[in-house]
mmCIF file of C-alpha atoms and ligand atoms in Angstrom:
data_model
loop_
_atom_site.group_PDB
_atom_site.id
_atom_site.type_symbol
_atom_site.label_atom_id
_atom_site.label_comp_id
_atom_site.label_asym_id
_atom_site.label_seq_id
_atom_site.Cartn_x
_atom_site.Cartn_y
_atom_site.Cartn_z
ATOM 1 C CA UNK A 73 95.160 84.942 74.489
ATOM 2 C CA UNK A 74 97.011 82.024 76.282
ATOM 3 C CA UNK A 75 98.220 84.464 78.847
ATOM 4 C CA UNK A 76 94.642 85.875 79.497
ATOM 5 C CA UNK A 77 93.192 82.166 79.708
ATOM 6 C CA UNK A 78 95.738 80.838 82.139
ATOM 7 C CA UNK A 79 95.008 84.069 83.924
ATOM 8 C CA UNK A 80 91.146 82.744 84.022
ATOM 9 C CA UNK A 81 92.337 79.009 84.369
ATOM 10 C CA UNK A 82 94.070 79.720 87.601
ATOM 11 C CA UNK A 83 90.738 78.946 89.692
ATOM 12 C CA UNK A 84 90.160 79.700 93.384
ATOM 13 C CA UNK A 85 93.128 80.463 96.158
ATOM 14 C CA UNK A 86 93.117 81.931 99.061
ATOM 15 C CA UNK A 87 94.487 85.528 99.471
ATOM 16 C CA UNK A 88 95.072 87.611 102.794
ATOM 17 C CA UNK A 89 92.377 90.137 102.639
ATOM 18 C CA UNK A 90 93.636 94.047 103.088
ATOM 19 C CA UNK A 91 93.949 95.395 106.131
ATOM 20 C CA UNK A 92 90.850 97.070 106.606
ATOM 21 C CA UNK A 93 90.707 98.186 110.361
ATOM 22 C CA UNK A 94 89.175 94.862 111.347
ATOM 23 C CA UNK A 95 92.754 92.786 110.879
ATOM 24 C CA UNK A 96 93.834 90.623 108.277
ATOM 25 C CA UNK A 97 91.159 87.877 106.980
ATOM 26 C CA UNK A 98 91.529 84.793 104.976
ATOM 27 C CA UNK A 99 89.332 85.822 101.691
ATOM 28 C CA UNK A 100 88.298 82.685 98.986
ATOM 29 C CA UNK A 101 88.806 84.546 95.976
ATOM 30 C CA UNK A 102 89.482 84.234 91.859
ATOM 31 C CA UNK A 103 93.074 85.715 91.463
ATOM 32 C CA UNK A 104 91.451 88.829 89.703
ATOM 33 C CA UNK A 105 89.824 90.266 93.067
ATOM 34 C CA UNK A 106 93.166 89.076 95.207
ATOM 35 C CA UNK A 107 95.246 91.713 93.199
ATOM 36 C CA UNK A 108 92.085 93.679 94.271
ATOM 37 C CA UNK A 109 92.365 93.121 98.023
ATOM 38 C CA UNK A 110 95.891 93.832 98.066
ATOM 39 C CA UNK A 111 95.791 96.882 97.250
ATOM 40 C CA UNK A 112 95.750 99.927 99.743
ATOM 41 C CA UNK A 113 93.055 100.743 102.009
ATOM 42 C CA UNK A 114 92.311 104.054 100.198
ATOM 43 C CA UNK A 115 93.069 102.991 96.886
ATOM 44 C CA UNK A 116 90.705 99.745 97.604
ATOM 45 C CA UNK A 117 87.915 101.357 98.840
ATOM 46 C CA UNK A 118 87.781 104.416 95.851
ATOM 47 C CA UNK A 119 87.682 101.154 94.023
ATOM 48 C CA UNK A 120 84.966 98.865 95.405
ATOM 49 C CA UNK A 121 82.689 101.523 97.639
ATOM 50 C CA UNK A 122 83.033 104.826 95.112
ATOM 51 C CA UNK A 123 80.487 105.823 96.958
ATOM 52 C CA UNK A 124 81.528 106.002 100.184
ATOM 53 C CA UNK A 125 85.224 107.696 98.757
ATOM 54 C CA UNK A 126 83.105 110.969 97.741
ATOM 55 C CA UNK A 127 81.681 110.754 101.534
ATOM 56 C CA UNK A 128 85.449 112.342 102.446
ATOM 57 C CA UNK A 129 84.751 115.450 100.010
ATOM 58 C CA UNK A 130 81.725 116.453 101.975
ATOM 59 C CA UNK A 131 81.933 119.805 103.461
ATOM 60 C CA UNK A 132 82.319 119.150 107.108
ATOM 61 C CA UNK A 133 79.128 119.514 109.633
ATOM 62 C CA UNK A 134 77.055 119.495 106.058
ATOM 63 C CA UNK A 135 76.266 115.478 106.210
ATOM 64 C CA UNK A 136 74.319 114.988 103.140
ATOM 65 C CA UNK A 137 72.302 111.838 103.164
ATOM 66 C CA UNK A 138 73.029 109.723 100.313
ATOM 67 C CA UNK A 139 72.092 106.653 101.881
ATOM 68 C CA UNK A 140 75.653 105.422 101.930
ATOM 69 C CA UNK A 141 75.238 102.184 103.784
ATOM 70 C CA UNK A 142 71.899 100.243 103.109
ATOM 71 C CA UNK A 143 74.114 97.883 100.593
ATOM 72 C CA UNK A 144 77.108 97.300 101.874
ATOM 73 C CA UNK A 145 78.437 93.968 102.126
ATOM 74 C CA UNK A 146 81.521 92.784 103.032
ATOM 75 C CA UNK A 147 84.534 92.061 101.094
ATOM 76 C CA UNK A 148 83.856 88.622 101.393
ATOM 77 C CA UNK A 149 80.486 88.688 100.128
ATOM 78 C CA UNK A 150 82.057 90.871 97.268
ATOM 79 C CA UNK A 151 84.622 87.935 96.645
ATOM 80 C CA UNK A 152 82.011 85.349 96.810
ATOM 81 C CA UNK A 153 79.691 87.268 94.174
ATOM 82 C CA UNK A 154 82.945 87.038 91.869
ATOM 83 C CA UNK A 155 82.537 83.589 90.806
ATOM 84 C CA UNK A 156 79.358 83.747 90.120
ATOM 85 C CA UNK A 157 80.380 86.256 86.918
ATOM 86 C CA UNK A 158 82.905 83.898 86.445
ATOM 87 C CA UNK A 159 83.247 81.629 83.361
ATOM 88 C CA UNK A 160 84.242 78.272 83.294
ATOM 89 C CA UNK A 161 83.192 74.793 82.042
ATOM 90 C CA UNK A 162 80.616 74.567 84.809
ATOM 91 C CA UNK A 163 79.258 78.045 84.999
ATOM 92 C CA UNK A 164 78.636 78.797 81.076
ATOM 93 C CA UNK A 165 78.437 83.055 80.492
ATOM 94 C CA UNK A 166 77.143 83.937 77.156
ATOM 95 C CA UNK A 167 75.511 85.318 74.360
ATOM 96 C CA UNK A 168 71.679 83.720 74.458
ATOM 97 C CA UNK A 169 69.932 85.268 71.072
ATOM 98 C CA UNK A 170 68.105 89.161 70.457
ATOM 99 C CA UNK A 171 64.773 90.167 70.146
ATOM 100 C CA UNK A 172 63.088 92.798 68.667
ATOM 101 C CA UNK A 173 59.691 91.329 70.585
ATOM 102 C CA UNK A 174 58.802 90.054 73.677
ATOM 103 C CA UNK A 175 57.171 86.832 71.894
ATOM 104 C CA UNK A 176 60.711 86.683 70.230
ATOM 105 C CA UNK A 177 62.631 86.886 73.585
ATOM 106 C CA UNK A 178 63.757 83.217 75.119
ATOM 107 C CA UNK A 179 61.184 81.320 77.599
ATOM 108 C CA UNK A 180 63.505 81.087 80.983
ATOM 109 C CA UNK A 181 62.815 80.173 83.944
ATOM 110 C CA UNK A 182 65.902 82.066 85.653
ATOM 111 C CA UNK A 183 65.355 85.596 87.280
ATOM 112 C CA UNK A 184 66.622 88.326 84.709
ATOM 113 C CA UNK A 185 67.884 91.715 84.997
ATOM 114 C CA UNK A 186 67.727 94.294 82.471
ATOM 115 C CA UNK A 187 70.416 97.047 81.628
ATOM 116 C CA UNK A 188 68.475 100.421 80.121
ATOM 117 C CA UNK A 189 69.869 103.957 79.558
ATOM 118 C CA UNK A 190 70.239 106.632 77.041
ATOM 119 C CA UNK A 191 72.129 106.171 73.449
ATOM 120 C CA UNK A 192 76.338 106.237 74.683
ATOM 121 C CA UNK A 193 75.529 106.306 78.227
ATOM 122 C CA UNK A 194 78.249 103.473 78.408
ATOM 123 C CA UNK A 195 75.265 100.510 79.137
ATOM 124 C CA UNK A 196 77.290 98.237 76.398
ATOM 125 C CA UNK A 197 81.095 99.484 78.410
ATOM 126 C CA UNK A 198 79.244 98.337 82.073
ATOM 127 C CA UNK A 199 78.018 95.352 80.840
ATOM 128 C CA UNK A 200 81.107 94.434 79.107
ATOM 129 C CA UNK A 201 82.849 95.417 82.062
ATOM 130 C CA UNK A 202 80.644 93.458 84.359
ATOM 131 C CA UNK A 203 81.546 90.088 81.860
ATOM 132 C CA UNK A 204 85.746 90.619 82.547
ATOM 133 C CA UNK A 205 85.807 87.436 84.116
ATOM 134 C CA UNK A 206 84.021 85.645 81.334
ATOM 135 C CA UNK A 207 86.276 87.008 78.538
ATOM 136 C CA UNK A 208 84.649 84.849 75.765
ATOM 137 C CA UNK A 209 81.166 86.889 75.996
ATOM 138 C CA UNK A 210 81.299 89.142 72.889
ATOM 139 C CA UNK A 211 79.300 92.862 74.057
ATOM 140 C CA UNK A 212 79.899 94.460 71.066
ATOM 141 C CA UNK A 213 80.864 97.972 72.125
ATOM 142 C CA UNK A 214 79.968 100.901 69.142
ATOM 143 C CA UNK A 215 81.896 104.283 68.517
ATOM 144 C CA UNK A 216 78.829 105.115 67.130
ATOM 145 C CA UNK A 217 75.463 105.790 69.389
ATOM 146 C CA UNK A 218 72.788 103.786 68.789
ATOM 147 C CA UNK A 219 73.823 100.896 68.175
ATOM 148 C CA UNK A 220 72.115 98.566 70.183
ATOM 149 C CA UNK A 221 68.557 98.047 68.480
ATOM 150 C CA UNK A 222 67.467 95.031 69.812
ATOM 151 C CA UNK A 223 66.889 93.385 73.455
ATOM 152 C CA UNK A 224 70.176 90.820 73.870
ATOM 153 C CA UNK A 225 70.216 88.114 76.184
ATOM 154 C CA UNK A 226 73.064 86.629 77.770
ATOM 155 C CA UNK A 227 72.865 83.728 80.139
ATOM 156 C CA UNK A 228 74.848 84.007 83.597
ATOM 157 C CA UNK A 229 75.409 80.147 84.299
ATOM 158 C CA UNK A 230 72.435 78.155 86.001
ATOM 159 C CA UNK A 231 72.580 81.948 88.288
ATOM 160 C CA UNK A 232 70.317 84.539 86.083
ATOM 161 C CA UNK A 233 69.789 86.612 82.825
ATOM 162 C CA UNK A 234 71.415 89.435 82.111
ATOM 163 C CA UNK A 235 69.306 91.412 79.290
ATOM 164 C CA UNK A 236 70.945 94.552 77.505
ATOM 165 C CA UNK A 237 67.775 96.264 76.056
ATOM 166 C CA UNK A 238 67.920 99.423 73.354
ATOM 167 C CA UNK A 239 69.158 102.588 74.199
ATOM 168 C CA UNK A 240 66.969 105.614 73.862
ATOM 169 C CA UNK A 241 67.146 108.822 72.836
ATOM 170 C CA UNK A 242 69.617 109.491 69.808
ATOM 171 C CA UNK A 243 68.741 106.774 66.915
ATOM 172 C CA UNK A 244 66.614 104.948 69.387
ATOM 173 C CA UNK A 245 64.669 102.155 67.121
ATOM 174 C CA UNK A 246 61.410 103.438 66.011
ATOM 175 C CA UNK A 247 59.238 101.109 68.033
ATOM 176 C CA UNK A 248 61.473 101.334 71.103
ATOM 177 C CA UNK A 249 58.403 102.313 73.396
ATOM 178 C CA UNK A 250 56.557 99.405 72.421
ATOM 179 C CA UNK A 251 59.372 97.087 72.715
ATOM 180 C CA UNK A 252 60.823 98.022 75.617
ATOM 181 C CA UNK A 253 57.350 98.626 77.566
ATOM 182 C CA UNK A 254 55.916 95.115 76.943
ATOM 183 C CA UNK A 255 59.184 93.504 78.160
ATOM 184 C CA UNK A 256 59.353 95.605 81.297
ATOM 185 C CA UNK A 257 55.450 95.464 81.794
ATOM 186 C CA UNK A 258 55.159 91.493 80.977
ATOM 187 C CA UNK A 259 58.187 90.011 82.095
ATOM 188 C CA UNK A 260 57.339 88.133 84.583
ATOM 189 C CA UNK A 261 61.142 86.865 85.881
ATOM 190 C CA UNK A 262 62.417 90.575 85.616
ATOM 191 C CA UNK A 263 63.927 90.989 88.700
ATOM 192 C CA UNK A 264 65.390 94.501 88.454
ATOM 193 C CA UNK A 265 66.098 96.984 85.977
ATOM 194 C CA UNK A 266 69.114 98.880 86.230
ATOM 195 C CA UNK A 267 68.728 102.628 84.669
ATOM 196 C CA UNK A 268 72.178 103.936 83.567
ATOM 197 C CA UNK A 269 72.548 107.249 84.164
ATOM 198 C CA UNK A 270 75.801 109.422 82.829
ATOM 199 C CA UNK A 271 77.402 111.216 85.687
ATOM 200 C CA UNK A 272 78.868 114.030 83.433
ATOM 201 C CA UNK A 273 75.423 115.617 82.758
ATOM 202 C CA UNK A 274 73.171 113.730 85.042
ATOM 203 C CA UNK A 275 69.185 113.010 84.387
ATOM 204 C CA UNK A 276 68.449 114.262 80.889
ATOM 205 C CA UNK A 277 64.839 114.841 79.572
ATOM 206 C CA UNK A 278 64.857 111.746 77.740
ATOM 207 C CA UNK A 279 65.460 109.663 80.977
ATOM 208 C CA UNK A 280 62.477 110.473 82.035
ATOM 209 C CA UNK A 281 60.893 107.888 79.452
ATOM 210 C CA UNK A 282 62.697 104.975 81.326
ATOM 211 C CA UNK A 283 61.898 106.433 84.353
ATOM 212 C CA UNK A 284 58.336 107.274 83.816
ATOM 213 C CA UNK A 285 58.139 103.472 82.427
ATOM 214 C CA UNK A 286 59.681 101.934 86.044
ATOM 215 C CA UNK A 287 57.013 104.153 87.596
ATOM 216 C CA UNK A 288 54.503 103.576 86.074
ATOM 217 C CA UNK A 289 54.727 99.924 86.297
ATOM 218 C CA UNK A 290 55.772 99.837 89.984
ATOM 219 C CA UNK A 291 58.979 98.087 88.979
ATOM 220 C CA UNK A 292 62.001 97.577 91.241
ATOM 221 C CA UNK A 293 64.621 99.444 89.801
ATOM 222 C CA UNK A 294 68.268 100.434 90.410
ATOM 223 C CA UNK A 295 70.504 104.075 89.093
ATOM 224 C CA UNK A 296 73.719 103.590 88.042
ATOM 225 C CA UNK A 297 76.239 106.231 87.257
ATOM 226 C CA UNK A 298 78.296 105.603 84.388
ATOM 227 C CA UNK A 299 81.876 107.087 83.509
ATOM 228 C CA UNK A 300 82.621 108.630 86.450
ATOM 229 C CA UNK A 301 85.993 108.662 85.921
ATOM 230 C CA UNK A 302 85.384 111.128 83.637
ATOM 231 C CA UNK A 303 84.502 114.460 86.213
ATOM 232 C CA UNK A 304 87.043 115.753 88.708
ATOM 233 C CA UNK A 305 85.695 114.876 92.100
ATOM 234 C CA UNK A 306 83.934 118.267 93.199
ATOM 235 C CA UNK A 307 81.344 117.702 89.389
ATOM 236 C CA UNK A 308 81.048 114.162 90.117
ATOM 237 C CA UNK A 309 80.079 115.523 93.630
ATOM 238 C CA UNK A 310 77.612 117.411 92.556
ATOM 239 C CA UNK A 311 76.050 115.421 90.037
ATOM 240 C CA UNK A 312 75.715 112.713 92.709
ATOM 241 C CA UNK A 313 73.767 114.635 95.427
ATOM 242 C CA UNK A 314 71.536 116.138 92.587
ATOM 243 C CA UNK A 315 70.610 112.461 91.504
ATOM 244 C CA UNK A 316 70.249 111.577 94.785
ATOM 245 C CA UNK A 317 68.004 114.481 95.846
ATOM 246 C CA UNK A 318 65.969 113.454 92.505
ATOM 247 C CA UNK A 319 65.649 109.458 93.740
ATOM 248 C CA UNK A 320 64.599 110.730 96.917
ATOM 249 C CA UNK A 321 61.889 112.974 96.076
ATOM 250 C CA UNK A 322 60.412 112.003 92.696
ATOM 251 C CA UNK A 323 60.819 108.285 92.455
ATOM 252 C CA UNK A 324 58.803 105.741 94.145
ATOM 253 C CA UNK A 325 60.340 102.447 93.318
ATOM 254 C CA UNK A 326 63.914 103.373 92.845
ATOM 255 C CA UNK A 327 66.985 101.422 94.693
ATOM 256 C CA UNK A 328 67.764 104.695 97.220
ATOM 257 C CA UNK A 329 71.226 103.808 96.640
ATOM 258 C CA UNK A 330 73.027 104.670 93.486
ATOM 259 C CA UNK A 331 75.796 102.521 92.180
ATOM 260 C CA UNK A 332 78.261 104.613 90.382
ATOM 261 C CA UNK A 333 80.687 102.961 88.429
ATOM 262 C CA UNK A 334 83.789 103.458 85.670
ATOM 263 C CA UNK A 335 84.227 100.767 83.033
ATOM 264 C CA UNK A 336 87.344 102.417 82.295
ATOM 265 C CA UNK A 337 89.313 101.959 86.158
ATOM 266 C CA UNK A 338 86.557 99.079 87.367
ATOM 267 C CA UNK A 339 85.500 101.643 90.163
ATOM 268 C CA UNK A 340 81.978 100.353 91.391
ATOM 269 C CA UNK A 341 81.801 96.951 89.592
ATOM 270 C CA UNK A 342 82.851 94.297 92.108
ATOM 271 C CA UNK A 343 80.252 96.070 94.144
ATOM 272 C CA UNK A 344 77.188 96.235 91.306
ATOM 273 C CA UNK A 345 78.118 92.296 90.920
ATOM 274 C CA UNK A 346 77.416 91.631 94.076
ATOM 275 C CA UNK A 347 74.060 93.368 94.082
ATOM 276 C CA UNK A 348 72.989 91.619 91.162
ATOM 277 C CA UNK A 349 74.308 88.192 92.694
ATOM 278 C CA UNK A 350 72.861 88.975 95.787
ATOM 279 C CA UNK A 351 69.127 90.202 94.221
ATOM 280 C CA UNK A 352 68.608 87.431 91.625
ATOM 281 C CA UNK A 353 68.747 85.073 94.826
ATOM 282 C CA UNK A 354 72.267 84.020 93.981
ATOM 283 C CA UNK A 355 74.406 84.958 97.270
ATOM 284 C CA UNK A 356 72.808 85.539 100.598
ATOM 285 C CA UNK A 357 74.780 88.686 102.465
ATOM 286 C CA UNK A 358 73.776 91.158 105.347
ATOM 287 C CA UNK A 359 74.889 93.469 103.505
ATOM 288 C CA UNK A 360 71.737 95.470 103.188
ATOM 289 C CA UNK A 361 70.670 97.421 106.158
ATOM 290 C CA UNK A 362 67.470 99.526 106.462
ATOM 291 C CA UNK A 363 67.131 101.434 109.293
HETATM 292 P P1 LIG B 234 76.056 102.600 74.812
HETATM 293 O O1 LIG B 234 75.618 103.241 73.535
HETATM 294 O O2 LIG B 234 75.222 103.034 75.969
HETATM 295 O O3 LIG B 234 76.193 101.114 74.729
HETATM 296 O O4 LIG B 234 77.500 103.208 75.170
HETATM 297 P P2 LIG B 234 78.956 102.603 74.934
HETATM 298 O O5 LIG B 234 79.272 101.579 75.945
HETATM 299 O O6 LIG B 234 79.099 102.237 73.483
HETATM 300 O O7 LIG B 234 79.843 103.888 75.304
HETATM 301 C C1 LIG B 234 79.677 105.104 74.613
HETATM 302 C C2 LIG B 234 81.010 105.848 74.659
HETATM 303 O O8 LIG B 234 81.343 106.163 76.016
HETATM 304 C C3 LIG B 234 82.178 105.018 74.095
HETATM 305 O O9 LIG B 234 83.035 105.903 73.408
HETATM 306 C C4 LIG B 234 82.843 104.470 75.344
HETATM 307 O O10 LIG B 234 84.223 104.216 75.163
HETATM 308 C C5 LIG B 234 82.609 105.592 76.350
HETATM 309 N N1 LIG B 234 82.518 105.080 77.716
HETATM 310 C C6 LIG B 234 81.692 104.114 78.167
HETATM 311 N N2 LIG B 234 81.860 103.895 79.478
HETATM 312 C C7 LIG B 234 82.843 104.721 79.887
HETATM 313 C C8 LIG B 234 83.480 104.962 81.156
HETATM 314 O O11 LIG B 234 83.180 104.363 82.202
HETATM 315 N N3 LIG B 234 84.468 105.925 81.177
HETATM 316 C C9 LIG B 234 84.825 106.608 80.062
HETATM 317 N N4 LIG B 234 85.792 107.522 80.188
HETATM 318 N N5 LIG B 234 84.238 106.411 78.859
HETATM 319 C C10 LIG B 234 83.263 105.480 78.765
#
């Protein structure tokens, strides 16, 4: 443990960015994305832009549009999102209370986002994942589905709320609907909701009670792709352009990029980070680009 808080403890140095076609750059990062940036230009960008890595498996002259680019911020904008996930004495990351109510849930005044998927879709592994910085957060992670009953909400510094809400499906609580539609109907600092999706077997039927839910409510919401380090690359492939083909044509108020991400090799989390930093107001980029 004295090891991994030193690790923490080390604070903020400068490390020479990776080359990345553009030339070396001076980066401002925790020592935990340094290791990141050193690593090869392949290996680095199958790591922080899993997205764009499955973009070299397309069939040539095919160009399928999966809306690679509208996020895409720099690896200095990635860097700078780090420390705002990071725990110390002046940026507090923890465990707030649960709620089985909305009335129950704490009064903030801090944008919140919310973190909703299927029983073992891996929500509990991302968000855990998503805390490595702030190793003191306890996300208790089950080996059985279902465990997550309640709404839990953990506070990200002075920066935002993260809120990991019931899964549904398998065990889902018995008044999950009501629960989970009066937060995402009434809360009035929700921000975004992020929709977890499993990349093995892709939108299930029960999925479509989240995402009839975002709909109907006209929320701003967000699909991420959980354990994708679980399909060779030609499934994951597949999987991705099918979800993508779905966002495109049946969702109105969906993010049109998906985030997929491994809580197992950190592919796709420095990146969803840096979304959330950059949508709860807490890190201005030009990362996104519409065209
Ligand atoms: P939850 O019920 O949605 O909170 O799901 P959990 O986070 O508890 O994960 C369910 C199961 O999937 C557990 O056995 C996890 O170890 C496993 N899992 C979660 N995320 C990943 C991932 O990114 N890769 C792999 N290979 N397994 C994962």
């Amino acid at each position: 443990m004295a090891v991994r808080r030193l690790w923490f403890d080390v604070g903020w140095l400068f490390a020479m960015g990776a080359e990345l076609g553009s030339g070396r750059r001076a980066y401002c990062t925790s020592q935990a994305f340094a290791e990141v940036l050193r690593l090869p230009s392949k290996q680095l960008t199958k790591l922080v832009f899993p997205l764009q890595e499955l973009e070299r498996h397309f069939v040539p002259g095919s160009r399928p549009d999966l809306h690679l680019k509208i996020f895409n911020p720099s690896l200095d904008d990635i860097a700078r999102a780090e420390s705002v996930f990071t725990a110390s004495s002046r940026n507090r990351i923890e465990y707030l209370s649960s709620a089985v109510r909305l009335d129950h849930a704490p009064d903030l005044r801090r944008p919140e986002v919310c973190f909703i998927g299927r029983s073992n879709v891996g929500k509990s592994s991302l968000i855990k994942a998503l805390f490595s910085l702030a190793p003191e957060v306890e996300v208790r992670v089950s080996k059985k589905p279902g465990h997550t009953k309640k709404m839990n909400f953990f506070k990200v510094g002075k920066y935002f709320t993260l809120v990991d809400m019931p899964g549904y499906g398998y065990r889902a609580p018995e008044d999950f609907v009501d629960m989970v539609e009066t937060y995402l109907k009434e809360r009035k600092n929700l921000m975004r909701t992020f929709l977890l999706v499993d990349s093995v077997v892709g939108i299930q039927k029960t999925d479509n009670i989240a995402i009839e839910m975002c709909e109907e409510f006209a929320l701003p919401y967000v699909m991420v792709l959980t354990k994708i380090d679980k399909s060779s690359k030609g499934h994951l492939l597949k999987q991705v352009l099918q979800i993508q083909k779905f966002v495109d044509t049946k969702t109105q108020g969906c993010f049109p990029q998906l985030f997929p991400v491994s809580a197992v090799t950190y592919s796709g989390i420095h990146l969803l980070r840096c979304f959330i930093a950059n949508i709860t107001g807490n890190l201005k980029t030009n990362g996104f680009q519409f065209s």
